[in-house]
Coordinates of C-alpha atoms in Angstrom, one line a residue:
M10 CA 0.0 0.0 0.0
L11 CA 1.0 3.6 -0.6
P12 CA 1.5 5.7 2.5
Q13 CA -1.7 7.5 3.3
L14 CA 0.1 10.7 4.1
I15 CA 1.5 10.8 0.5
M16 CA -1.9 9.8 -1.1
E17 CA -3.5 12.8 0.7
L18 CA -1.2 15.2 -1.2
F19 CA -2.3 14.3 -4.6
P20 CA -5.3 15.8 -6.5
A21 CA -8.2 13.4 -6.9
S22 CA -7.5 12.5 -10.5
L23 CA -3.8 11.5 -9.7
R24 CA -4.8 9.8 -6.6
S25 CA -7.3 7.6 -8.5
I26 CA -4.6 6.5 -11.0
L27 CA -2.1 5.7 -8.2
E28 CA -4.7 3.6 -6.3
R29 CA -5.5 1.6 -9.3
M30 CA -2.0 0.6 -10.0
P31 CA -1.0 -3.1 -9.5
E32 CA -0.4 -4.0 -5.9
A33 CA 3.1 -5.4 -6.5
V34 CA 4.0 -2.0 -8.0
K35 CA 2.5 0.0 -5.1
M36 CA 4.4 -2.2 -2.6
S37 CA 7.7 -1.5 -4.3
L38 CA 7.1 2.1 -5.3
E39 CA 10.2 4.3 -5.2
E40 CA 9.4 7.5 -7.2
I41 CA 6.4 9.3 -8.7
R42 CA 7.5 11.8 -11.3
I43 CA 4.9 14.3 -12.2
R44 CA 5.7 16.7 -15.1
E45 CA 3.2 19.3 -16.4
N46 CA 1.6 18.1 -19.7
R47 CA 4.0 15.2 -19.9
P48 CA 3.7 11.5 -19.2
L49 CA 3.2 10.3 -15.6
E50 CA 6.3 8.2 -14.7
I51 CA 6.6 5.7 -12.0
G52 CA 9.8 4.2 -10.4
Y53 CA 9.4 0.8 -8.7
A54 CA 11.7 -2.1 -7.9
S55 CA 14.6 -0.4 -9.7
R56 CA 12.4 -0.1 -12.8
Y57 CA 10.6 2.8 -14.6
S58 CA 7.4 2.8 -16.4
F59 CA 4.6 5.2 -17.4
A60 CA 1.1 5.1 -16.0
R61 CA -2.1 5.1 -18.0
E62 CA -5.3 6.7 -16.8
D63 CA -6.6 3.3 -15.7
G64 CA -3.5 2.8 -13.5
S65 CA -1.9 0.2 -15.8
L66 CA 1.7 0.6 -16.7
T67 CA 3.3 0.9 -20.2
E68 CA 6.7 1.5 -21.7
R69 CA 5.2 3.7 -24.4
S70 CA 5.1 7.3 -23.2
E71 CA 2.4 8.3 -25.7
E72 CA 0.0 6.0 -24.0
A73 CA 0.5 7.5 -20.5
Y74 CA -1.6 10.0 -18.6
A75 CA -0.3 13.5 -18.8
P76 CA -1.1 15.8 -15.7
G77 CA -2.1 19.3 -16.6
R78 CA -1.3 22.7 -15.1
D79 CA -4.2 22.7 -12.7
Q80 CA -3.2 19.4 -11.3
C81 CA 0.5 20.5 -10.7
R82 CA -0.7 23.8 -9.2
A83 CA -3.0 21.9 -6.7
L84 CA -0.1 19.5 -5.8
L85 CA 2.3 22.4 -5.1
E86 CA -0.4 24.1 -3.0
R87 CA -0.8 20.9 -0.9
I88 CA 2.8 20.2 -0.3
T89 CA 3.5 23.8 0.8
N90 CA 0.4 23.9 3.1
H91 CA -1.1 26.6 0.8
S92 CA 1.7 29.0 1.6
I93 CA 4.5 29.1 -1.0
Y94 CA 6.0 32.0 0.9
A95 CA 6.4 30.0 4.1
A96 CA 8.2 27.3 2.1
E97 CA 10.6 29.7 0.4
E98 CA 13.7 28.3 2.0
E99 CA 12.8 24.8 0.9
L100 CA 12.0 26.1 -2.6
R101 CA 15.4 27.6 -2.7
R102 CA 17.0 24.2 -2.1
G103 CA 14.8 22.5 -4.6
Y104 CA 12.9 20.1 -2.5
I105 CA 10.3 19.9 0.2
T106 CA 10.3 17.1 2.8
V107 CA 6.7 16.2 3.9
A108 CA 5.4 14.1 6.9
G109 CA 6.8 10.6 6.9
G110 CA 10.2 11.7 5.5
H111 CA 9.1 11.6 1.9
R112 CA 11.1 14.1 -0.2
I113 CA 9.5 15.9 -3.1
G114 CA 12.1 17.3 -5.6
L115 CA 11.0 20.4 -7.7
A116 CA 11.9 21.6 -11.1
G117 CA 11.0 24.9 -12.5
R118 CA 12.5 28.4 -13.1
A119 CA 15.2 29.5 -10.7
V120 CA 15.0 33.1 -9.4
L121 CA 18.4 34.6 -8.7
D122 CA 19.4 37.2 -6.1
G123 CA 23.0 38.4 -6.3
G124 CA 23.9 35.5 -8.5
A125 CA 22.6 32.9 -6.0
V126 CA 19.3 30.9 -6.2
S127 CA 16.7 32.8 -4.2
H128 CA 13.8 30.4 -4.9
L129 CA 12.0 28.5 -7.7
K130 CA 8.9 29.7 -9.6
D131 CA 6.9 28.3 -12.4
I132 CA 7.3 24.9 -10.8
A133 CA 6.2 22.2 -13.3
G134 CA 8.0 19.1 -12.3
F135 CA 7.8 17.0 -9.1
N136 CA 9.7 13.9 -8.0
V137 CA 8.0 12.3 -5.0
R138 CA 10.4 9.9 -3.4
I139 CA 8.8 7.3 -1.1
A140 CA 10.7 6.8 2.2
R141 CA 10.4 3.4 3.7
A142 CA 12.0 2.0 6.9
R143 CA 13.8 -1.3 6.2
D144 CA 14.5 -2.9 9.5
G145 CA 17.2 -5.6 9.1
F146 CA 19.3 -3.8 6.5
G147 CA 21.7 -2.6 9.2
A148 CA 22.0 -6.0 10.7
Q149 CA 23.7 -7.1 7.5
V150 CA 26.2 -4.4 7.5
L151 CA 26.9 -3.5 11.1
P152 CA 29.1 -6.5 12.0
G153 CA 31.7 -5.4 9.4
L154 CA 31.9 -1.9 10.9
L155 CA 32.7 -2.8 14.5
D156 CA 35.8 -1.5 16.3
V157 CA 35.9 -4.4 18.8
P158 CA 38.7 -3.1 21.1
A159 CA 36.8 0.2 21.5
R160 CA 33.4 -1.6 21.8
T161 CA 31.8 0.7 19.2
I162 CA 31.8 1.3 15.4
R163 CA 34.6 2.6 13.2
H164 CA 34.2 5.9 11.6
T165 CA 32.3 5.0 8.5
L166 CA 31.4 6.6 5.2
I167 CA 28.5 5.0 3.1
V168 CA 28.7 5.8 -0.6
S169 CA 26.7 5.2 -3.6
P170 CA 25.0 7.1 -6.4
P171 CA 21.6 8.6 -5.6
Q172 CA 18.6 6.4 -4.8
Q173 CA 20.6 3.3 -3.8
G174 CA 19.6 3.0 -0.2
K175 CA 22.2 5.3 1.7
T176 CA 19.6 7.0 3.9
T177 CA 17.7 3.7 4.5
L178 CA 20.9 2.0 5.7
I179 CA 22.0 4.9 7.9
R180 CA 18.7 5.1 9.5
D181 CA 18.7 1.4 10.5
L182 CA 22.4 1.4 11.6
A183 CA 21.4 4.3 14.0
R184 CA 18.5 2.3 15.2
C185 CA 20.6 -0.8 15.9
I186 CA 23.3 1.2 17.8
S187 CA 20.7 3.1 19.8
Y188 CA 19.2 -0.3 20.9
G189 CA 22.6 -2.0 21.3
S190 CA 21.7 -4.6 18.7
W191 CA 25.3 -5.2 17.4
H192 CA 24.5 -8.5 15.5
H193 CA 28.0 -10.0 16.2
P194 CA 29.2 -12.5 18.8
A195 CA 32.2 -10.3 19.6
A196 CA 29.8 -7.6 20.8
K197 CA 28.0 -9.8 23.3
G198 CA 27.5 -7.8 26.5
W199 CA 28.0 -4.4 24.9
G200 CA 25.5 -1.8 25.8
S201 CA 23.8 0.6 23.5
R202 CA 25.3 4.0 22.5
K203 CA 24.0 7.6 22.6
V204 CA 23.3 8.5 18.9
G205 CA 23.0 12.0 17.6
I206 CA 21.5 12.6 14.2
V207 CA 21.7 15.8 12.2
D208 CA 18.8 15.4 9.8
E209 CA 19.1 18.4 7.5
R210 CA 16.5 17.2 5.0
S211 CA 14.1 15.6 7.5
E212 CA 14.5 12.2 5.8
I213 CA 16.3 10.1 8.4
A214 CA 14.0 10.5 11.2
A215 CA 11.0 12.2 9.6
S216 CA 10.4 14.2 12.6
E217 CA 7.1 15.9 13.3
R218 CA 7.2 18.8 15.8
G219 CA 10.7 17.6 16.8
V220 CA 9.6 13.9 17.4
P221 CA 11.0 11.1 15.1
T222 CA 8.2 9.1 13.3
F223 CA 10.7 6.3 12.4
D224 CA 11.9 4.0 15.1
L225 CA 15.5 5.1 15.9
G226 CA 15.8 3.4 19.3
P227 CA 15.7 4.7 22.9
R228 CA 19.0 6.5 23.0
C229 CA 18.7 8.7 19.9
D230 CA 18.5 12.5 19.6
V231 CA 17.6 14.3 16.4
L232 CA 18.4 17.8 15.3
D233 CA 15.9 18.4 12.5
A234 CA 16.1 20.7 9.5
C235 CA 19.4 22.1 10.5
P236 CA 22.4 22.6 8.1
K237 CA 24.8 19.7 8.6
A238 CA 28.0 21.4 9.6
E239 CA 26.4 23.8 12.1
G240 CA 24.2 20.9 13.4
M241 CA 27.2 18.7 14.1
M242 CA 28.8 21.4 16.2
M243 CA 25.6 21.9 18.1
M244 CA 25.2 18.2 18.8
L245 CA 28.8 18.1 20.1
R246 CA 28.3 21.0 22.4
S247 CA 25.0 20.1 23.8
M248 CA 24.0 16.5 23.4
S249 CA 27.2 14.6 24.1
P250 CA 26.6 11.9 21.4
E251 CA 28.8 8.8 21.2
V252 CA 28.0 8.2 17.6
L253 CA 27.2 11.1 15.3
V254 CA 25.0 10.4 12.2
V255 CA 24.8 12.7 9.2
D256 CA 23.5 12.2 5.7
E257 CA 25.1 13.3 2.3
I258 CA 28.3 15.2 3.3
G259 CA 30.6 16.7 0.7
R260 CA 31.2 20.4 1.4
P261 CA 34.4 21.7 3.0
E262 CA 32.4 22.8 6.1
D263 CA 31.0 19.4 6.5
A264 CA 34.5 17.9 6.4
E265 CA 35.7 20.4 9.0
A266 CA 32.8 19.5 11.3
I267 CA 33.6 15.8 11.0
R268 CA 37.3 16.5 11.9
E269 CA 36.1 18.2 15.1
A270 CA 33.8 15.3 16.0
I271 CA 36.7 12.8 15.5
H272 CA 39.0 14.8 17.6
A273 CA 36.3 15.0 20.3
G274 CA 36.3 11.3 20.5
V275 CA 33.0 10.8 18.8
R276 CA 32.4 8.2 16.2
V277 CA 31.1 9.4 12.9
L278 CA 28.6 7.6 10.6
A279 CA 28.0 9.5 7.3
T280 CA 26.9 9.1 3.7
A281 CA 28.0 10.8 0.6
H282 CA 27.1 10.6 -3.2
A283 CA 29.8 8.7 -5.0
A284 CA 29.8 5.7 -7.4
D285 CA 32.9 4.1 -6.0
M286 CA 36.2 4.9 -4.2
V287 CA 37.5 6.7 -7.4
D288 CA 34.7 9.2 -6.9
V289 CA 35.3 9.5 -3.2
L290 CA 39.0 10.4 -3.8
A291 CA 38.1 12.7 -6.5
R292 CA 35.8 14.9 -4.5
P293 CA 37.9 17.5 -2.8
A294 CA 36.4 17.5 0.7
L295 CA 36.0 13.7 0.8
G296 CA 39.4 13.1 -0.8
R297 CA 41.1 15.2 1.9
L298 CA 39.3 13.3 4.7
A299 CA 40.3 10.0 3.2
A300 CA 44.0 11.1 2.9
E301 CA 43.9 12.1 6.6
G302 CA 42.6 8.7 7.6
A303 CA 39.3 10.1 8.9
F304 CA 37.3 7.0 8.0
G305 CA 38.2 3.5 9.1
A306 CA 35.6 1.8 6.8
Y307 CA 33.8 2.6 3.5
V308 CA 30.4 0.9 2.6
L309 CA 29.8 0.8 -1.1
L310 CA 26.2 0.3 -2.1
N311 CA 24.6 -0.6 -5.5
K312 CA 21.4 -2.0 -6.6
S313 CA 21.5 -5.5 -8.0
G314 CA 18.8 -7.9 -8.9
G315 CA 16.0 -5.8 -7.4
G316 CA 17.9 -5.6 -4.0
V317 CA 20.8 -3.5 -2.6
A318 CA 24.2 -5.2 -2.4
H319 CA 27.0 -3.8 -0.2
R320 CA 30.7 -4.2 0.2
I321 CA 32.8 -2.9 3.1
V322 CA 36.2 -1.6 2.3
A323 CA 38.7 -1.0 5.2
A324 CA 40.7 2.3 5.1
E325 CA 43.9 0.3 4.4
D326 CA 42.3 -1.2 1.3
A327 CA 40.7 1.9 0.0
E328 CA 43.5 2.9 -2.4
R329 CA 43.7 -0.6 -3.9
E330 CA 39.9 -0.5 -4.3
A331 CA 40.1 2.7 -6.2
A332 CA 42.9 1.4 -8.4
R333 CA 40.7 -1.5 -9.3
S334 CA 37.7 0.8 -10.0
R335 CA 39.7 3.2 -12.2
P336 CA 39.6 1.0 -15.4
R337 CA 35.9 0.3 -15.0
A338 CA 35.1 3.9 -14.4
A339 CA 37.1 4.9 -17.5
A340 CA 35.2 2.3 -19.6
A341 CA 31.9 3.7 -18.3
M342 CA 32.6 7.3 -19.4
P343 CA 30.5 9.0 -22.1
R344 CA 32.2 8.9 -25.5
D345 CA 32.9 12.6 -25.5
A346 CA 34.4 12.5 -21.9
P347 CA 38.1 13.4 -21.4
R348 CA 40.1 10.1 -21.4
F349 CA 43.8 9.1 -20.9
A350 CA 45.7 10.5 -23.9
D351 CA 47.4 7.0 -24.3
A352 CA 45.4 3.9 -23.2
D353 CA 48.7 2.2 -22.4
A354 CA 49.5 4.9 -20.0
L355 CA 47.1 3.2 -17.5
R356 CA 49.0 0.6 -15.5
P357 CA 47.2 -2.5 -14.3
D358 CA 47.2 -1.1 -10.7
G359 CA 45.3 2.0 -11.8
T360 CA 48.3 4.5 -11.7
V361 CA 49.5 6.4 -14.7
A362 CA 52.8 5.9 -16.3
P363 CA 55.4 8.7 -15.8
G364 CA 55.1 11.4 -18.4
A365 CA 51.6 10.3 -19.6
A366 CA 48.8 12.8 -19.8
A367 CA 45.6 12.0 -17.9
L368 CA 43.2 14.5 -19.1
G369 CA 40.1 15.1 -16.8
T370 CA 41.3 12.9 -14.0
A371 CA 41.7 14.0 -10.3
A372 CA 45.0 14.2 -8.5
R373 CA 46.0 10.9 -7.0
V374 CA 45.2 10.7 -3.2
T375 CA 46.9 8.4 -0.8
V376 CA 44.5 7.1 1.8
K377 CA 45.9 6.8 5.3
S378 CA 44.8 4.5 8.0
R379 CA 45.3 5.7 11.4
P380 CA 44.4 4.3 14.8
M381 CA 41.2 5.5 16.3
P382 CA 40.9 6.9 19.8
V383 CA 39.6 4.2 22.3
I384 CA 36.2 4.9 23.7
R385 CA 35.7 2.7 26.9
S386 CA 32.4 1.7 28.3
P387 CA 31.8 1.0 31.9
N388 CA 31.1 -2.7 32.6
G389 CA 27.7 -3.8 33.9
L390 CA 25.7 -0.7 32.8
K391 CA 22.3 -1.9 31.9
G392 CA 20.3 -0.5 29.0
G393 CA 23.3 0.9 27.2
G394 CA 26.9 1.6 28.2
G395 CA 27.9 5.2 28.3
N396 CA 31.4 5.9 27.1
A397 CA 34.0 7.6 29.4

């Protein structure tokens, strides 16, 4: 079934189409793309189709239902609670998060103020992304992230392209840590940990009036709708988290806040957009964090066979992983993308032969692995071990 809170946002004509879609599609629905006077597109189970007026799906766009201007306007009114002015900050960012943690991306005309985007107008495109909790996802990944001597997790970065399950995974990992469900024999007897979540886009916790609507465990505090870098500093100063959780980092100020958290003895669990380790090292802020040895583990996600596969790469293996990925990444480039001037210049280990030009490639980054500060937990503390 589709979440009722989402269904209530749609005008009657669109709601009727969605309600008549096959049950299997509704159960695996990921995106609803509404474009003014263009075909209604449905994303489900890692597939995309167009929706006819009777709710059936087709691959032929000319057979699909096309929402009109009145329907798009009505949808915008509903998702902004009939006050576009009150939602101006979210319009500037290009999305609105509604109750339940569902994010609605917006496309239209950007209005500039001093060269920066002030807000959007003439909005004619909507991407409704369905947020679903997936309990059990974290149990598959968490055992590979444990720092057993410190009785907690390693600093971890989860990476994937968009819509591969990063937020779903980080939410369930936070829940496991908050409950003290470590899913590994070596962690028997460990308590839970205090978890602090900086939820800039209101997607991890889906808070309503400050209260999470997703189950994040009994020892979790959420700072909702706060910019990541500032929010991390606020959490460190006021809530004494043992594990700090943040989604989609990448800016220099995010990296600086993560450094502060690490030096304060707090474990960091973060996500970032990247296809593989090559992309991680090529992004300036992330590449510098990797070179400094900020993260002890990287989790690489990708959708495969209708599910989400994951691989955990330790910091000491990150550079070798990037070297293995470079030839694959080069092969996947568009035909007009900059390539190595000489194909033979690319060595089997992913490095470039001396003197060879490597147009369009990022500078090589050496990933460091450094020992993490030990965080000790008192023995015999019931309901969750606080760290000294």
